[in-house]
Amino acid sequence: MRPTWDIFCSVVDNYGDIGVTWRLARQLVAEHGLAVRLWVDDLSAFAWLCPQADVAALRQHQQGVEVCWWGDDWQAVDTADVVIEAFACELPASYIAAMARRAQKPLWLNLEYLSAEEWVEGCHGLPSLQSNGLSKFFFFPGFTAGSGGLLRERDLLEQRRAFQADSGAREVFLRSIGVTPLPGARLISLFAYENAALASWLDVLAADIQANQLLVPEGRILQDLQTWLGCSALRAGDMQQRGQLHIQVLPFIQQDQYDRLLWSCDFNAVRGEDSFVRAQWAGRPLLWHIYQQADDIHLEKLDAFLAHYKAGLSADGQRALVELWHAWNTGQSVKESWSQLLQRWPEQQEHAEQWGLQRASQADLAEALVKFYLNWL
Ligand code: TRH
C-alpha cells in the first residue's frame, strides 16, 4: 500500500501558504508516487493557482492530488500515515484525537516558514511531545545542508537551462502571455507588496540609457505603480511608457508559467517565500521584498539571507546588493544602489547562477521529507 500523506494548509493571506503546499503536494505525487490529500480552508485562493479548480467542491482531484476543503465543521476522515501542518496551522481537534488512536501512529510534522537564520539548523527535525502522547516534529526548509532544503522539482534546473539556452523558446513563451520583447531592452519582472521605494526605482529605470521592459503581474504593487504613472485602474494587458521604461501589466499566471517568466527575465523582483525561491532557481539577479512582520523581525531574516547570499561577491558587489535590498525593504530610495548594481552586472549575473547551482546540490524539500519519514519508521 502506498503511504498516505495529508497536508493541511490554512490560507493566512496572499498566495504563499497555498503556493508552497500545492507545489509540495504535486511533487510528492509526481516524483515519489505518494497518495496526497491537500486540505485547504480557502478554495478561492487555491483557484488563483489552479484555475481549473472547482471552488464549491468539497473534494476534487487536481494533477494527481486530492484537494479537500476544510473548515470549522470538520467531518471525521481516516488519518494519513504522514500528517503535515503547514506553517503551524491548527489541525482539527478530532483529527488529532484520531491520530492518537491509530494503532500505527502517524508521523506528524510542522512545516515551518523559510528562514536563513542560524538557529534553524539547531531546531530542524526536533520533536515536541504533545499532551496526547504523540510527537510533533519541526521541519524547517532552508538554504544549508543542516536544514530541510528548498522546494525544487527533480528536473527543474535542466528544464531551466534548456529554456534559457533557447532564445526561440523564450520568445514563444513571452508571446504566449502577451509580451513582445523589445530588442535591446532589459527585461524585468516585478512582484512585490506595496512599496514606497518603487517610485525611486521607476524614476531611475525611466532615465536609463538602456530601455527597460517591466512586466508586472496583477497584484498589490499596482496601486503604487498607478500613483507613479498618474493613472487609475491598471489591469492585465495595459501598457505604459515613460522615457526608457516600458511597463506592461500581466495577468496572474500559473506557477509553471511564472517560473518561465522568471527564467526569461534579466532581473526579478519577488516577494514572500515561494516566488523568492523560484527566482533563485532562475539563476538571475534578484531583489526580495520580504513579508513584513511585527517589530521589524523580518529585517533580521533579510540580513540572515544576505549574509549567505553575498558571500563570494566583491566588496563593491556586496555593498550594492545589500544597499539595494535594504532600501527596497525599508521604503528608501534605490536610485544609488540600483546604479551601483548595474555597474557590477556581470558579477551579479554569474553569482546568481552559481548560488542556484550550489543550492541545487542539496536534497530538495520533498525528498528530505520522504527521507525523514523513512528514517522515522
Ligand atoms: O503571495 P506571497 O506574498 O505569499 C506569502 C504569504 O503572504 C504568506 O502568508 C507569508 O507568510 C509568506 O508570503 C512569506 O508570496 P509568495 O510566497 O511568493 O507566493 C506567491 C505564489 O504565487 C507563488 O507560489 C508564486 C505564485 N505566482 C503565480 O503562480 N503566478 C503569478 O503570476 C505570480 C506573480 C505568482
mmCIF file of C-alpha atoms and ligand atoms in Angstrom:
data_model
loop_
_atom_site.group_PDB
_atom_site.id
_atom_site.type_symbol
_atom_site.label_atom_id
_atom_site.label_comp_id
_atom_site.label_asym_id
_atom_site.label_seq_id
_atom_site.Cartn_x
_atom_site.Cartn_y
_atom_site.Cartn_z
ATOM 1 C CA MET A 1 0.000 0.000 0.000
ATOM 2 C CA ARG A 2 1.231 3.477 -0.872
ATOM 3 C CA PRO A 3 1.817 5.626 2.222
ATOM 4 C CA THR A 4 -0.827 8.304 2.558
ATOM 5 C CA TRP A 5 0.056 11.914 3.245
ATOM 6 C CA ASP A 6 -2.217 14.706 4.459
ATOM 7 C CA ILE A 7 -1.063 18.306 4.078
ATOM 8 C CA PHE A 8 -3.096 20.940 5.912
ATOM 9 C CA CYS A 9 -2.977 24.500 4.651
ATOM 10 C CA SER A 10 -4.662 27.473 6.211
ATOM 11 C CA VAL A 11 -4.531 30.481 3.913
ATOM 12 C CA VAL A 12 -3.432 33.411 6.078
ATOM 13 C CA ASP A 13 -3.127 35.919 3.259
ATOM 14 C CA ASN A 14 -1.751 36.246 -0.261
ATOM 15 C CA TYR A 15 -0.617 33.147 -2.164
ATOM 16 C CA GLY A 16 2.425 31.838 -0.293
ATOM 17 C CA ASP A 17 0.752 29.331 2.038
ATOM 18 C CA ILE A 18 -1.217 27.700 -0.740
ATOM 19 C CA GLY A 19 1.604 28.241 -3.246
ATOM 20 C CA VAL A 20 4.077 26.214 -1.172
ATOM 21 C CA THR A 21 1.679 23.429 -0.160
ATOM 22 C CA TRP A 22 0.235 22.996 -3.665
ATOM 23 C CA ARG A 23 3.717 22.759 -5.130
ATOM 24 C CA LEU A 24 4.827 20.282 -2.442
ATOM 25 C CA ALA A 25 1.693 18.124 -2.829
ATOM 26 C CA ARG A 26 2.164 17.853 -6.597
ATOM 27 C CA GLN A 27 5.812 16.952 -6.239
ATOM 28 C CA LEU A 28 5.147 14.237 -3.641
ATOM 29 C CA VAL A 29 2.674 12.662 -6.068
ATOM 30 C CA ALA A 30 4.671 13.110 -9.260
ATOM 31 C CA GLU A 31 8.139 12.185 -8.003
ATOM 32 C CA HIS A 32 7.501 9.938 -5.014
ATOM 33 C CA GLY A 33 4.301 8.174 -6.058
ATOM 34 C CA LEU A 34 2.530 9.057 -2.798
ATOM 35 C CA ALA A 35 -1.199 9.386 -2.197
ATOM 36 C CA VAL A 36 -1.592 13.007 -1.118
ATOM 37 C CA ARG A 37 -4.576 14.915 0.179
ATOM 38 C CA LEU A 38 -4.196 18.680 0.355
ATOM 39 C CA TRP A 39 -6.596 20.232 2.856
ATOM 40 C CA VAL A 40 -7.228 23.883 2.064
ATOM 41 C CA ASP A 41 -9.502 26.220 4.016
ATOM 42 C CA ASP A 42 -9.863 28.759 1.204
ATOM 43 C CA LEU A 43 -10.527 27.298 -2.218
ATOM 44 C CA SER A 44 -10.775 30.719 -3.833
ATOM 45 C CA ALA A 45 -7.076 31.279 -3.026
ATOM 46 C CA PHE A 46 -6.349 27.830 -4.450
ATOM 47 C CA ALA A 47 -8.214 28.744 -7.644
ATOM 48 C CA TRP A 48 -5.736 31.576 -8.280
ATOM 49 C CA LEU A 49 -3.008 28.974 -8.583
ATOM 50 C CA CYS A 50 -5.147 26.276 -10.165
ATOM 51 C CA PRO A 51 -7.802 27.981 -12.315
ATOM 52 C CA GLN A 52 -9.374 24.593 -13.189
ATOM 53 C CA ALA A 53 -10.348 24.154 -9.528
ATOM 54 C CA ASP A 54 -13.991 23.999 -8.525
ATOM 55 C CA VAL A 55 -14.275 26.432 -5.606
ATOM 56 C CA ALA A 56 -17.505 24.778 -4.417
ATOM 57 C CA ALA A 57 -16.232 21.172 -4.392
ATOM 58 C CA LEU A 58 -15.547 19.603 -1.003
ATOM 59 C CA ARG A 59 -13.240 17.117 -2.731
ATOM 60 C CA GLN A 60 -11.661 17.153 -6.155
ATOM 61 C CA HIS A 61 -8.651 15.698 -7.915
ATOM 62 C CA GLN A 62 -6.195 18.120 -9.471
ATOM 63 C CA GLN A 63 -2.930 16.969 -11.060
ATOM 64 C CA GLY A 64 -2.930 13.756 -9.050
ATOM 65 C CA VAL A 65 -3.593 15.473 -5.714
ATOM 66 C CA GLU A 66 -6.865 15.056 -3.851
ATOM 67 C CA VAL A 67 -7.731 18.608 -2.868
ATOM 68 C CA CYS A 68 -10.209 18.836 0.020
ATOM 69 C CA TRP A 69 -11.825 21.794 1.678
ATOM 70 C CA TRP A 70 -11.629 22.014 5.470
ATOM 71 C CA GLY A 71 -13.338 24.399 7.829
ATOM 72 C CA ASP A 72 -14.835 24.653 11.317
ATOM 73 C CA ASP A 73 -17.387 21.986 10.542
ATOM 74 C CA TRP A 74 -14.865 19.129 10.367
ATOM 75 C CA GLN A 75 -16.194 15.722 9.275
ATOM 76 C CA ALA A 76 -14.194 12.731 10.528
ATOM 77 C CA VAL A 77 -11.919 11.043 7.968
ATOM 78 C CA ASP A 78 -9.257 8.347 8.131
ATOM 79 C CA THR A 79 -5.979 9.845 9.238
ATOM 80 C CA ALA A 80 -2.911 9.562 6.998
ATOM 81 C CA ASP A 81 0.481 7.922 7.582
ATOM 82 C CA VAL A 82 2.172 11.315 7.418
ATOM 83 C CA VAL A 83 0.442 14.499 8.527
ATOM 84 C CA ILE A 84 1.912 17.885 7.674
ATOM 85 C CA GLU A 85 0.547 21.011 9.250
ATOM 86 C CA ALA A 86 1.904 23.791 7.123
ATOM 87 C CA PHE A 87 3.150 26.929 8.839
ATOM 88 C CA ALA A 88 1.835 25.904 12.269
ATOM 89 C CA CYS A 89 -1.807 25.898 11.181
ATOM 90 C CA GLU A 90 -4.038 24.261 13.763
ATOM 91 C CA LEU A 91 -5.337 20.802 12.869
ATOM 92 C CA PRO A 92 -8.963 19.918 13.685
ATOM 93 C CA ALA A 93 -9.079 18.612 17.286
ATOM 94 C CA SER A 94 -10.955 15.463 16.281
ATOM 95 C CA TYR A 95 -8.370 14.716 13.591
ATOM 96 C CA ILE A 96 -5.592 14.962 16.198
ATOM 97 C CA ALA A 97 -7.570 12.671 18.505
ATOM 98 C CA ALA A 98 -7.946 10.165 15.676
ATOM 99 C CA MET A 99 -4.182 10.327 15.035
ATOM 100 C CA ALA A 100 -3.559 9.390 18.668
ATOM 101 C CA ARG A 101 -6.000 6.441 18.464
ATOM 102 C CA ARG A 102 -4.308 4.917 15.428
ATOM 103 C CA ALA A 103 -2.571 1.571 16.020
ATOM 104 C CA GLN A 104 0.328 2.599 13.761
ATOM 105 C CA LYS A 105 0.934 6.180 14.851
ATOM 106 C CA PRO A 106 1.355 8.733 12.060
ATOM 107 C CA LEU A 107 4.376 10.944 11.562
ATOM 108 C CA TRP A 108 3.254 14.455 12.492
ATOM 109 C CA LEU A 109 5.246 17.328 11.051
ATOM 110 C CA ASN A 110 5.007 21.057 11.344
ATOM 111 C CA LEU A 111 6.425 22.505 8.142
ATOM 112 C CA GLU A 112 7.815 25.892 9.101
ATOM 113 C CA TYR A 113 8.388 29.108 7.175
ATOM 114 C CA LEU A 114 11.644 29.523 5.295
ATOM 115 C CA SER A 115 14.418 31.335 7.090
ATOM 116 C CA ALA A 116 18.193 31.575 6.699
ATOM 117 C CA GLU A 117 18.707 32.341 10.396
ATOM 118 C CA GLU A 118 21.359 30.306 12.166
ATOM 119 C CA TRP A 119 19.107 28.758 14.808
ATOM 120 C CA VAL A 120 17.131 26.952 12.077
ATOM 121 C CA GLU A 121 19.691 24.147 11.744
ATOM 122 C CA GLY A 122 19.580 23.537 15.507
ATOM 123 C CA CYS A 123 15.786 23.219 15.538
ATOM 124 C CA HIS A 124 15.261 21.349 12.284
ATOM 125 C CA GLY A 125 13.905 17.850 12.899
ATOM 126 C CA LEU A 126 13.396 18.275 16.656
ATOM 127 C CA PRO A 127 10.386 16.519 18.207
ATOM 128 C CA SER A 128 7.968 18.160 20.593
ATOM 129 C CA LEU A 129 5.954 15.850 22.839
ATOM 130 C CA GLN A 130 2.225 16.651 22.754
ATOM 131 C CA SER A 131 -0.244 16.139 25.601
ATOM 132 C CA ASN A 132 -1.844 13.171 23.804
ATOM 133 C CA GLY A 133 1.447 11.271 23.719
ATOM 134 C CA LEU A 134 2.216 11.943 20.056
ATOM 135 C CA SER A 135 5.372 13.718 19.000
ATOM 136 C CA LYS A 136 5.258 16.563 16.533
ATOM 137 C CA PHE A 137 8.448 17.230 14.570
ATOM 138 C CA PHE A 138 9.586 20.646 13.387
ATOM 139 C CA PHE A 139 10.655 20.631 9.783
ATOM 140 C CA PHE A 140 12.498 23.721 8.612
ATOM 141 C CA PRO A 141 13.144 24.498 4.957
ATOM 142 C CA GLY A 142 16.436 26.261 4.482
ATOM 143 C CA PHE A 143 19.487 27.074 2.450
ATOM 144 C CA THR A 144 22.083 24.929 4.204
ATOM 145 C CA ALA A 145 22.794 21.201 4.468
ATOM 146 C CA GLY A 146 21.542 21.049 8.069
ATOM 147 C CA SER A 147 18.070 22.277 7.107
ATOM 148 C CA GLY A 148 15.183 20.657 5.238
ATOM 149 C CA GLY A 149 16.206 22.237 1.915
ATOM 150 C CA LEU A 150 14.143 24.072 -0.659
ATOM 151 C CA LEU A 151 11.273 23.038 -2.890
ATOM 152 C CA ARG A 152 12.767 22.072 -6.250
ATOM 153 C CA GLU A 153 11.345 19.632 -8.749
ATOM 154 C CA ARG A 154 13.757 16.925 -9.866
ATOM 155 C CA ASP A 155 14.443 18.181 -13.394
ATOM 156 C CA LEU A 156 13.808 21.866 -12.758
ATOM 157 C CA LEU A 157 17.332 23.111 -13.364
ATOM 158 C CA GLU A 158 17.760 21.054 -16.543
ATOM 159 C CA GLN A 159 14.482 22.474 -17.849
ATOM 160 C CA ARG A 160 15.546 25.967 -16.932
ATOM 161 C CA ARG A 161 18.954 25.578 -18.572
ATOM 162 C CA ALA A 162 17.417 24.251 -21.804
ATOM 163 C CA PHE A 163 14.877 27.077 -21.835
ATOM 164 C CA GLN A 164 17.476 29.789 -21.245
ATOM 165 C CA ALA A 165 19.724 28.341 -23.950
ATOM 166 C CA ASP A 166 16.901 28.528 -26.497
ATOM 167 C CA SER A 167 16.027 32.125 -27.395
ATOM 168 C CA GLY A 168 13.168 30.838 -29.572
ATOM 169 C CA ALA A 169 11.541 29.096 -26.598
ATOM 170 C CA ARG A 170 11.757 32.327 -24.599
ATOM 171 C CA GLU A 171 10.180 34.331 -27.413
ATOM 172 C CA VAL A 172 7.364 31.793 -27.866
ATOM 173 C CA PHE A 173 6.672 31.746 -24.136
ATOM 174 C CA LEU A 174 6.655 35.529 -23.777
ATOM 175 C CA ARG A 175 4.301 35.880 -26.735
ATOM 176 C CA SER A 176 2.011 33.249 -25.177
ATOM 177 C CA ILE A 177 1.481 35.598 -22.227
ATOM 178 C CA GLY A 178 1.053 38.624 -24.476
ATOM 179 C CA VAL A 179 4.579 40.029 -24.194
ATOM 180 C CA THR A 180 6.589 41.200 -27.197
ATOM 181 C CA PRO A 181 10.208 41.512 -26.069
ATOM 182 C CA LEU A 182 11.678 44.888 -27.027
ATOM 183 C CA PRO A 183 15.027 44.447 -28.813
ATOM 184 C CA GLY A 184 17.913 45.506 -26.571
ATOM 185 C CA ALA A 185 15.749 46.114 -23.527
ATOM 186 C CA ARG A 186 16.493 44.793 -20.065
ATOM 187 C CA LEU A 187 13.574 42.550 -19.149
ATOM 188 C CA ILE A 188 12.441 42.804 -15.524
ATOM 189 C CA SER A 189 9.600 41.165 -13.597
ATOM 190 C CA LEU A 190 8.059 42.844 -10.567
ATOM 191 C CA PHE A 191 6.112 41.001 -7.865
ATOM 192 C CA ALA A 192 6.038 42.913 -4.582
ATOM 193 C CA TYR A 193 3.901 44.228 -1.755
ATOM 194 C CA GLU A 194 3.036 47.931 -1.520
ATOM 195 C CA ASN A 195 6.424 49.645 -1.532
ATOM 196 C CA ALA A 196 7.366 53.284 -1.025
ATOM 197 C CA ALA A 197 10.708 52.624 -2.752
ATOM 198 C CA LEU A 198 9.045 51.781 -6.045
ATOM 199 C CA ALA A 199 8.856 55.365 -7.331
ATOM 200 C CA SER A 200 12.627 55.823 -6.987
ATOM 201 C CA TRP A 201 13.264 52.637 -8.968
ATOM 202 C CA LEU A 202 10.837 53.620 -11.714
ATOM 203 C CA ASP A 203 12.464 57.059 -11.900
ATOM 204 C CA VAL A 204 15.893 55.598 -12.445
ATOM 205 C CA LEU A 205 14.640 52.999 -14.943
ATOM 206 C CA ALA A 206 12.879 55.711 -16.944
ATOM 207 C CA ALA A 207 16.027 57.870 -17.027
ATOM 208 C CA ASP A 208 18.324 54.966 -18.013
ATOM 209 C CA ILE A 209 20.390 54.940 -21.217
ATOM 210 C CA GLN A 210 19.149 51.401 -21.897
ATOM 211 C CA ALA A 211 15.482 50.546 -22.394
ATOM 212 C CA ASN A 212 13.813 48.665 -19.535
ATOM 213 C CA GLN A 213 10.792 46.471 -20.082
ATOM 214 C CA LEU A 214 8.980 45.949 -16.801
ATOM 215 C CA LEU A 215 6.443 43.140 -16.507
ATOM 216 C CA VAL A 216 4.101 43.388 -13.538
ATOM 217 C CA PRO A 217 1.689 40.564 -12.691
ATOM 218 C CA GLU A 218 -1.575 41.879 -11.257
ATOM 219 C CA GLY A 219 -1.290 42.297 -7.504
ATOM 220 C CA ARG A 220 -0.684 44.577 -4.549
ATOM 221 C CA ILE A 221 2.050 46.714 -6.161
ATOM 222 C CA LEU A 222 -0.307 48.055 -8.846
ATOM 223 C CA GLN A 223 -1.566 50.843 -6.595
ATOM 224 C CA ASP A 224 1.943 52.312 -6.221
ATOM 225 C CA LEU A 225 2.521 51.851 -9.920
ATOM 226 C CA GLN A 226 -0.668 53.752 -10.738
ATOM 227 C CA THR A 227 0.344 56.584 -8.413
ATOM 228 C CA TRP A 228 3.711 56.919 -10.132
ATOM 229 C CA LEU A 229 2.129 56.781 -13.582
ATOM 230 C CA GLY A 230 -0.644 59.159 -12.562
ATOM 231 C CA CYS A 231 -3.297 56.831 -13.928
ATOM 232 C CA SER A 232 -6.027 54.721 -12.409
ATOM 233 C CA ALA A 233 -7.319 51.149 -12.534
ATOM 234 C CA LEU A 234 -4.430 49.411 -14.271
ATOM 235 C CA ARG A 235 -5.369 45.942 -15.427
ATOM 236 C CA ALA A 236 -3.805 42.990 -17.207
ATOM 237 C CA GLY A 237 -2.745 43.878 -20.734
ATOM 238 C CA ASP A 238 -2.261 47.605 -20.035
ATOM 239 C CA MET A 239 0.949 49.149 -21.309
ATOM 240 C CA GLN A 240 2.531 52.475 -20.441
ATOM 241 C CA GLN A 241 5.779 54.153 -21.378
ATOM 242 C CA ARG A 242 7.775 56.808 -19.525
ATOM 243 C CA GLY A 243 11.171 57.603 -21.037
ATOM 244 C CA GLN A 244 13.185 54.402 -21.262
ATOM 245 C CA LEU A 245 10.698 52.485 -19.141
ATOM 246 C CA HIS A 246 8.098 50.309 -20.838
ATOM 247 C CA ILE A 247 5.594 48.881 -18.391
ATOM 248 C CA GLN A 248 3.165 46.055 -19.040
ATOM 249 C CA VAL A 249 0.663 44.611 -16.587
ATOM 250 C CA LEU A 250 0.332 40.833 -16.841
ATOM 251 C CA PRO A 251 -2.462 38.567 -15.706
ATOM 252 C CA PHE A 252 -1.702 36.326 -12.732
ATOM 253 C CA ILE A 253 -0.312 33.239 -14.468
ATOM 254 C CA GLN A 254 0.072 29.620 -13.314
ATOM 255 C CA GLN A 255 3.111 28.582 -11.284
ATOM 256 C CA ASP A 256 4.832 26.788 -14.179
ATOM 257 C CA GLN A 257 4.350 29.822 -16.406
ATOM 258 C CA TYR A 258 5.563 32.107 -13.644
ATOM 259 C CA ASP A 259 8.759 30.026 -13.497
ATOM 260 C CA ARG A 260 9.224 30.629 -17.207
ATOM 261 C CA LEU A 261 8.670 34.321 -16.720
ATOM 262 C CA LEU A 262 11.432 34.366 -14.098
ATOM 263 C CA TRP A 263 13.716 32.362 -16.405
ATOM 264 C CA SER A 264 13.005 34.821 -19.244
ATOM 265 C CA CYS A 265 13.846 37.986 -17.335
ATOM 266 C CA ASP A 266 17.233 39.566 -16.733
ATOM 267 C CA PHE A 267 16.192 40.646 -13.252
ATOM 268 C CA ASN A 268 13.371 39.542 -10.981
ATOM 269 C CA ALA A 269 11.810 41.381 -8.070
ATOM 270 C CA VAL A 270 9.999 38.799 -5.939
ATOM 271 C CA ARG A 271 8.396 38.582 -2.508
ATOM 272 C CA GLY A 272 7.198 36.301 0.299
ATOM 273 C CA GLU A 273 8.593 32.780 0.213
ATOM 274 C CA ASP A 274 7.793 30.739 -2.857
ATOM 275 C CA SER A 275 8.468 33.315 -5.593
ATOM 276 C CA PHE A 276 11.681 34.179 -3.730
ATOM 277 C CA VAL A 277 12.873 30.573 -4.013
ATOM 278 C CA ARG A 278 11.755 30.276 -7.628
ATOM 279 C CA ALA A 279 13.761 33.389 -8.546
ATOM 280 C CA GLN A 280 16.839 31.705 -7.097
ATOM 281 C CA TRP A 281 16.264 28.696 -9.341
ATOM 282 C CA ALA A 282 16.041 31.102 -12.300
ATOM 283 C CA GLY A 283 19.745 31.860 -11.811
ATOM 284 C CA ARG A 284 19.256 35.568 -12.484
ATOM 285 C CA PRO A 285 19.945 38.572 -10.210
ATOM 286 C CA LEU A 286 17.010 39.187 -7.910
ATOM 287 C CA LEU A 287 15.510 41.579 -5.413
ATOM 288 C CA TRP A 288 13.495 40.251 -2.469
ATOM 289 C CA HIS A 289 10.610 42.049 -0.861
ATOM 290 C CA ILE A 290 10.332 40.128 2.381
ATOM 291 C CA TYR A 291 6.971 39.639 4.115
ATOM 292 C CA GLN A 292 6.694 42.277 6.844
ATOM 293 C CA GLN A 293 6.476 41.148 10.463
ATOM 294 C CA ALA A 294 5.977 42.924 13.782
ATOM 295 C CA ASP A 295 8.962 44.691 15.360
ATOM 296 C CA ASP A 296 10.876 44.521 12.091
ATOM 297 C CA ILE A 297 11.983 40.959 12.756
ATOM 298 C CA HIS A 298 11.719 40.377 9.023
ATOM 299 C CA LEU A 299 14.767 42.623 8.600
ATOM 300 C CA GLU A 300 16.813 40.165 10.671
ATOM 301 C CA LYS A 301 15.665 37.401 8.347
ATOM 302 C CA LEU A 302 16.596 39.524 5.372
ATOM 303 C CA ASP A 303 20.098 40.042 6.744
ATOM 304 C CA ALA A 304 20.444 36.368 7.619
ATOM 305 C CA PHE A 305 19.796 35.518 3.981
ATOM 306 C CA LEU A 306 22.048 38.278 2.684
ATOM 307 C CA ALA A 307 24.896 37.043 4.894
ATOM 308 C CA HIS A 308 24.791 33.741 2.988
ATOM 309 C CA TYR A 309 23.943 35.114 -0.412
ATOM 310 C CA LYS A 310 26.518 37.890 -0.637
ATOM 311 C CA ALA A 311 29.479 35.590 0.178
ATOM 312 C CA GLY A 312 31.675 35.330 -2.881
ATOM 313 C CA LEU A 313 30.794 38.736 -4.319
ATOM 314 C CA SER A 314 33.403 41.516 -4.421
ATOM 315 C CA ALA A 315 33.196 44.180 -1.692
ATOM 316 C CA ASP A 316 31.549 46.616 -4.135
ATOM 317 C CA GLY A 317 29.196 43.930 -5.393
ATOM 318 C CA GLN A 318 28.169 43.098 -1.832
ATOM 319 C CA ARG A 319 27.634 46.749 -0.951
ATOM 320 C CA ALA A 320 25.433 47.404 -3.968
ATOM 321 C CA LEU A 321 23.357 44.304 -3.305
ATOM 322 C CA VAL A 322 22.895 44.897 0.421
ATOM 323 C CA GLU A 323 22.086 48.590 -0.019
ATOM 324 C CA LEU A 324 19.550 47.844 -2.744
ATOM 325 C CA TRP A 325 17.791 45.141 -0.726
ATOM 326 C CA HIS A 326 17.792 47.278 2.431
ATOM 327 C CA ALA A 327 16.401 50.301 0.619
ATOM 328 C CA TRP A 328 13.706 48.224 -1.095
ATOM 329 C CA ASN A 329 12.628 46.745 2.216
ATOM 330 C CA THR A 330 12.612 49.982 4.185
ATOM 331 C CA GLY A 331 10.936 52.208 1.612
ATOM 332 C CA GLN A 332 14.093 54.264 0.900
ATOM 333 C CA SER A 333 15.355 55.438 -2.473
ATOM 334 C CA VAL A 334 17.043 52.702 -4.532
ATOM 335 C CA LYS A 335 18.411 55.157 -7.081
ATOM 336 C CA GLU A 336 22.030 54.993 -5.978
ATOM 337 C CA SER A 337 22.168 51.306 -5.113
ATOM 338 C CA TRP A 338 20.490 50.270 -8.389
ATOM 339 C CA SER A 339 23.070 52.257 -10.360
ATOM 340 C CA GLN A 340 25.834 50.627 -8.321
ATOM 341 C CA LEU A 341 24.374 47.207 -9.007
ATOM 342 C CA LEU A 342 24.267 47.882 -12.753
ATOM 343 C CA GLN A 343 27.960 48.725 -12.657
ATOM 344 C CA ARG A 344 28.558 45.246 -11.258
ATOM 345 C CA TRP A 345 26.070 43.491 -13.512
ATOM 346 C CA PRO A 346 28.189 40.609 -14.951
ATOM 347 C CA GLU A 347 29.391 39.758 -11.471
ATOM 348 C CA GLN A 348 25.818 39.711 -10.146
ATOM 349 C CA GLN A 349 24.710 37.515 -13.046
ATOM 350 C CA GLU A 350 27.468 34.984 -12.521
ATOM 351 C CA HIS A 351 26.848 34.991 -8.783
ATOM 352 C CA ALA A 352 23.109 34.344 -9.133
ATOM 353 C CA GLU A 353 23.818 31.382 -11.400
ATOM 354 C CA GLN A 354 26.382 29.898 -9.022
ATOM 355 C CA TRP A 355 24.154 30.418 -5.994
ATOM 356 C CA GLY A 356 21.334 28.452 -7.614
ATOM 357 C CA LEU A 357 23.651 25.625 -8.664
ATOM 358 C CA GLN A 358 25.104 25.353 -5.164
ATOM 359 C CA ARG A 359 21.650 25.210 -3.544
ATOM 360 C CA ALA A 360 20.622 22.570 -6.073
ATOM 361 C CA SER A 361 23.391 20.267 -4.859
ATOM 362 C CA GLN A 362 21.394 19.773 -1.619
ATOM 363 C CA ALA A 363 18.423 17.432 -1.283
ATOM 364 C CA ASP A 364 15.187 19.205 -2.143
ATOM 365 C CA LEU A 365 12.464 19.679 0.453
ATOM 366 C CA ALA A 366 10.111 16.952 -0.845
ATOM 367 C CA GLU A 367 12.942 14.437 -0.978
ATOM 368 C CA ALA A 368 14.076 15.469 2.516
ATOM 369 C CA LEU A 369 10.553 14.963 3.868
ATOM 370 C CA VAL A 370 10.303 11.498 2.334
ATOM 371 C CA LYS A 371 13.720 10.534 3.747
ATOM 372 C CA PHE A 372 12.737 11.872 7.155
ATOM 373 C CA TYR A 373 9.661 9.638 7.104
ATOM 374 C CA LEU A 374 11.629 6.548 6.034
ATOM 375 C CA ASN A 375 14.201 7.122 8.784
ATOM 376 C CA TRP A 376 11.467 7.646 11.344
ATOM 377 C CA LEU A 377 9.670 4.379 10.503
HETATM 378 O O1 TRH B 1 1.901 35.804 -2.071
HETATM 379 P P1 TRH B 1 3.032 35.886 -1.127
HETATM 380 O O2 TRH B 1 3.306 37.195 -0.548
HETATM 381 O O3 TRH B 1 2.797 34.851 -0.013
HETATM 382 C C1 TRH B 1 3.207 34.685 1.303
HETATM 383 C C2 TRH B 1 2.015 34.853 2.194
HETATM 384 O O4 TRH B 1 1.785 36.209 2.387
HETATM 385 C C3 TRH B 1 2.289 34.172 3.491
HETATM 386 O O5 TRH B 1 1.260 34.375 4.426
HETATM 387 C C4 TRH B 1 3.590 34.662 4.015
HETATM 388 O O6 TRH B 1 3.837 34.067 5.195
HETATM 389 C C5 TRH B 1 4.652 34.320 3.013
HETATM 390 O O7 TRH B 1 4.382 35.013 1.798
HETATM 391 C C6 TRH B 1 6.040 34.618 3.470
HETATM 392 O O8 TRH B 1 4.387 35.421 -1.865
HETATM 393 P P2 TRH B 1 4.923 34.003 -2.356
HETATM 394 O O9 TRH B 1 5.326 33.159 -1.199
HETATM 395 O O10 TRH B 1 5.933 34.274 -3.352
HETATM 396 O O11 TRH B 1 3.687 33.301 -3.053
HETATM 397 C C7 TRH B 1 3.214 33.672 -4.305
HETATM 398 C C8 TRH B 1 2.810 32.450 -5.080
HETATM 399 O O12 TRH B 1 2.134 32.837 -6.264
HETATM 400 C C9 TRH B 1 3.989 31.612 -5.520
HETATM 401 O O13 TRH B 1 3.665 30.241 -5.458
HETATM 402 C C10 TRH B 1 4.187 32.018 -6.988
HETATM 403 C C11 TRH B 1 2.777 32.249 -7.392
HETATM 404 N N1 TRH B 1 2.544 33.115 -8.556
HETATM 405 C C12 TRH B 1 1.917 32.569 -9.637
HETATM 406 O O14 TRH B 1 1.609 31.359 -9.649
HETATM 407 N N2 TRH B 1 1.632 33.384 -10.712
HETATM 408 C C13 TRH B 1 1.964 34.694 -10.735
HETATM 409 O O15 TRH B 1 1.674 35.381 -11.733
HETATM 410 C C14 TRH B 1 2.648 35.221 -9.607
HETATM 411 C C15 TRH B 1 3.056 36.673 -9.618
HETATM 412 C C16 TRH B 1 2.907 34.418 -8.537
#
